[in-house]
mmCIF file with all atom_site columns, C-alpha atoms in Angstrom:
data_model
loop_
_atom_site.group_PDB
_atom_site.id
_atom_site.type_symbol
_atom_site.label_atom_id
_atom_site.label_alt_id
_atom_site.label_comp_id
_atom_site.label_asym_id
_atom_site.label_entity_id
_atom_site.label_seq_id
_atom_site.pdbx_PDB_ins_code
_atom_site.Cartn_x
_atom_site.Cartn_y
_atom_site.Cartn_z
_atom_site.occupancy
_atom_site.B_iso_or_equiv
_atom_site.pdbx_formal_charge
_atom_site.auth_seq_id
_atom_site.auth_comp_id
_atom_site.auth_asym_id
_atom_site.auth_atom_id
_atom_site.pdbx_PDB_model_num
ATOM 1  C CA . THR A 1 1  ? 9.109  11.521 -42.608 1.00 0.00 ? 1  THR A CA 1
ATOM 2  C CA . GLY A 1 2  ? 9.332  11.266 -38.876 1.00 0.00 ? 2  GLY A CA 1
ATOM 3  C CA . THR A 1 3  ? 10.269 8.890  -36.183 1.00 0.00 ? 3  THR A CA 1
ATOM 4  C CA . VAL A 1 4  ? 8.313  6.365  -34.378 1.00 0.00 ? 4  VAL A CA 1
ATOM 5  C CA . THR A 1 5  ? 8.711  5.449  -30.796 1.00 0.00 ? 5  THR A CA 1
ATOM 6  C CA . VAL A 1 6  ? 6.424  2.885  -29.448 1.00 0.00 ? 6  VAL A CA 1
ATOM 7  C CA . ILE A 1 7  ? 5.325  3.084  -25.689 1.00 0.00 ? 7  ILE A CA 1
ATOM 8  C CA . ASP A 1 8  ? 4.351  -0.263 -24.155 1.00 0.00 ? 8  ASP A CA 1
ATOM 9  C CA . LEU A 1 9  ? 2.286  0.052  -21.268 1.00 0.00 ? 9  LEU A CA 1
ATOM 10 C CA . GLY A 1 10 ? 2.058  -3.048 -18.933 1.00 0.00 ? 10 GLY A CA 1
ATOM 11 C CA . CYS A 1 11 ? 4.923  -4.450 -21.042 1.00 0.00 ? 11 CYS A CA 1
ATOM 12 C CA . GLY A 1 12 ? 6.203  -7.214 -18.567 1.00 0.00 ? 12 GLY A CA 1
ATOM 13 C CA . HIS A 1 13 ? 9.706  -8.214 -19.160 1.00 0.00 ? 13 HIS A CA 1
ATOM 14 C CA . ASN A 1 14 ? 9.969  -5.829 -22.257 1.00 0.00 ? 14 ASN A CA 1
ATOM 15 C CA . GLU A 1 15 ? 9.660  -8.598 -24.970 1.00 0.00 ? 15 GLU A CA 1
ATOM 16 C CA . LEU A 1 16 ? 7.991  -6.415 -27.462 1.00 0.00 ? 16 LEU A CA 1
ATOM 17 C CA . VAL A 1 17 ? 10.396 -3.592 -27.022 1.00 0.00 ? 17 VAL A CA 1
ATOM 18 C CA . ARG A 1 18 ? 13.339 -5.917 -27.820 1.00 0.00 ? 18 ARG A CA 1
ATOM 19 C CA . ASP A 1 19 ? 11.579 -7.308 -30.681 1.00 0.00 ? 19 ASP A CA 1
ATOM 20 C CA . LEU A 1 20 ? 10.756 -3.956 -32.041 1.00 0.00 ? 20 LEU A CA 1
ATOM 21 C CA . ALA A 1 21 ? 14.603 -2.831 -31.628 1.00 0.00 ? 21 ALA A CA 1
ATOM 22 C CA . VAL A 1 22 ? 15.561 -5.927 -33.765 1.00 0.00 ? 22 VAL A CA 1
ATOM 23 C CA . ALA A 1 23 ? 13.313 -4.316 -36.518 1.00 0.00 ? 23 ALA A CA 1
ATOM 24 C CA . GLY A 1 24 ? 14.802 -1.058 -36.122 1.00 0.00 ? 24 GLY A CA 1
ATOM 25 C CA . ILE A 1 25 ? 11.869 0.535  -34.299 1.00 0.00 ? 25 ILE A CA 1
ATOM 26 C CA . ALA A 1 26 ? 12.513 2.332  -31.082 1.00 0.00 ? 26 ALA A CA 1
ATOM 27 C CA . GLY A 1 27 ? 10.550 1.668  -27.855 1.00 0.00 ? 27 GLY A CA 1
ATOM 28 C CA . ILE A 1 28 ? 10.156 1.883  -24.167 1.00 0.00 ? 28 ILE A CA 1
ATOM 29 C CA . GLY A 1 29 ? 8.422  -0.311 -21.741 1.00 0.00 ? 29 GLY A CA 1
ATOM 30 C CA . ILE A 1 30 ? 6.603  0.799  -18.683 1.00 0.00 ? 30 ILE A CA 1
ATOM 31 C CA . ASP A 1 31 ? 5.133  -1.697 -16.142 1.00 0.00 ? 31 ASP A CA 1
ATOM 32 C CA . SER A 1 32 ? 3.716  -1.311 -12.639 1.00 0.00 ? 32 SER A CA 1
ATOM 33 C CA . ALA A 1 33 ? 5.998  -3.949 -11.082 1.00 0.00 ? 33 ALA A CA 1
ATOM 34 C CA . CYS A 1 34 ? 8.425  -5.902 -13.471 1.00 0.00 ? 34 CYS A CA 1
ATOM 35 C CA . PRO A 1 35 ? 11.955 -5.047 -12.990 1.00 0.00 ? 35 PRO A CA 1
ATOM 36 C CA . GLY A 1 36 ? 12.575 -5.979 -16.762 1.00 0.00 ? 36 GLY A CA 1
ATOM 37 C CA . ALA A 1 37 ? 10.569 -2.703 -17.674 1.00 0.00 ? 37 ALA A CA 1
ATOM 38 C CA . ASP A 1 38 ? 12.424 0.401  -18.693 1.00 0.00 ? 38 ASP A CA 1
ATOM 39 C CA . ALA A 1 39 ? 10.485 2.275  -15.945 1.00 0.00 ? 39 ALA A CA 1
ATOM 40 C CA . ILE A 1 40 ? 8.245  1.198  -13.080 1.00 0.00 ? 40 ILE A CA 1
ATOM 41 C CA . ALA A 1 41 ? 5.020  3.222  -12.807 1.00 0.00 ? 41 ALA A CA 1
ATOM 42 C CA . ASP A 1 42 ? 1.412  2.884  -12.017 1.00 0.00 ? 42 ASP A CA 1
ATOM 43 C CA . ILE A 1 43 ? -0.267 3.683  -15.327 1.00 0.00 ? 43 ILE A CA 1
ATOM 44 C CA . LEU A 1 44 ? -3.542 4.661  -13.589 1.00 0.00 ? 44 LEU A CA 1
ATOM 45 C CA . ASP A 1 45 ? -1.479 7.557  -11.997 1.00 0.00 ? 45 ASP A CA 1
ATOM 46 C CA . GLN A 1 46 ? -1.225 10.068 -14.612 1.00 0.00 ? 46 GLN A CA 1
ATOM 47 C CA . ALA A 1 47 ? 1.515  12.015 -13.033 1.00 0.00 ? 47 ALA A CA 1
ATOM 48 C CA . ALA A 1 48 ? 3.592  9.036  -12.369 1.00 0.00 ? 48 ALA A CA 1
ATOM 49 C CA . LEU A 1 49 ? 3.135  7.648  -16.008 1.00 0.00 ? 49 LEU A CA 1
ATOM 50 C CA . HIS A 1 50 ? 4.118  10.829 -17.363 1.00 0.00 ? 50 HIS A CA 1
ATOM 51 C CA . ALA A 1 51 ? 7.425  11.114 -15.383 1.00 0.00 ? 51 ALA A CA 1
ATOM 52 C CA . ALA A 1 52 ? 8.001  7.377  -16.334 1.00 0.00 ? 52 ALA A CA 1
ATOM 53 C CA . VAL A 1 53 ? 7.644  7.950  -19.971 1.00 0.00 ? 53 VAL A CA 1
ATOM 54 C CA . HIS A 1 54 ? 9.514  11.076 -19.796 1.00 0.00 ? 54 HIS A CA 1
ATOM 55 C CA . ASP A 1 55 ? 12.609 9.662  -17.702 1.00 0.00 ? 55 ASP A CA 1
ATOM 56 C CA . ALA A 1 56 ? 12.490 6.356  -19.903 1.00 0.00 ? 56 ALA A CA 1
ATOM 57 C CA . LEU A 1 57 ? 12.686 8.137  -23.087 1.00 0.00 ? 57 LEU A CA 1
ATOM 58 C CA . ALA A 1 58 ? 15.599 10.412 -21.962 1.00 0.00 ? 58 ALA A CA 1
ATOM 59 C CA . LYS A 1 59 ? 17.603 7.528  -20.877 1.00 0.00 ? 59 LYS A CA 1
ATOM 60 C CA . LYS A 1 60 ? 17.204 5.886  -24.079 1.00 0.00 ? 60 LYS A CA 1
ATOM 61 C CA . GLY A 1 61 ? 18.162 9.086  -26.023 1.00 0.00 ? 61 GLY A CA 1
ATOM 62 C CA . LEU A 1 62 ? 14.727 9.267  -27.543 1.00 0.00 ? 62 LEU A CA 1
ATOM 63 C CA . ALA A 1 63 ? 13.594 12.487 -25.964 1.00 0.00 ? 63 ALA A CA 1
ATOM 64 C CA . PRO A 1 64 ? 11.899 14.723 -28.596 1.00 0.00 ? 64 PRO A CA 1
ATOM 65 C CA . TRP A 1 65 ? 12.214 17.888 -26.693 1.00 0.00 ? 65 TRP A CA 1
ATOM 66 C CA . ARG A 1 66 ? 14.959 20.273 -26.411 1.00 0.00 ? 66 ARG A CA 1
ATOM 67 C CA . ARG A 1 67 ? 15.997 22.206 -23.398 1.00 0.00 ? 67 ARG A CA 1
ATOM 68 C CA . ARG A 1 68 ? 15.164 25.987 -24.148 1.00 0.00 ? 68 ARG A CA 1
ATOM 69 C CA . SER A 1 69 ? 17.537 28.549 -22.926 1.00 0.00 ? 69 SER A CA 1
ATOM 70 C CA . SER A 1 70 ? 16.184 31.515 -21.121 1.00 0.00 ? 70 SER A CA 1
ATOM 71 C CA . PRO A 1 71 ? 16.122 34.654 -22.989 1.00 0.00 ? 71 PRO A CA 1
ATOM 72 C CA . SER A 1 72 ? 18.864 37.027 -22.410 1.00 0.00 ? 72 SER A CA 1
ATOM 73 C CA . LYS A 1 73 ? 18.276 40.209 -20.905 1.00 0.00 ? 73 LYS A CA 1
#
């Protein structure tokens, strides 16, 4: 079994993410203008959206990636 993280695009004030948290489901909310979101980004700008999702996941401790160390010489 794996874990699920919901990404709510156009989340507004993040109501869905808060409701999911009550049910034990992790989530982040991205919105283009609402200060209640976990991150602000233009969802039509792929680079900005990618950065916003990455940052919001990291802030909530949901980042699935691990920093790889450089191979020793």
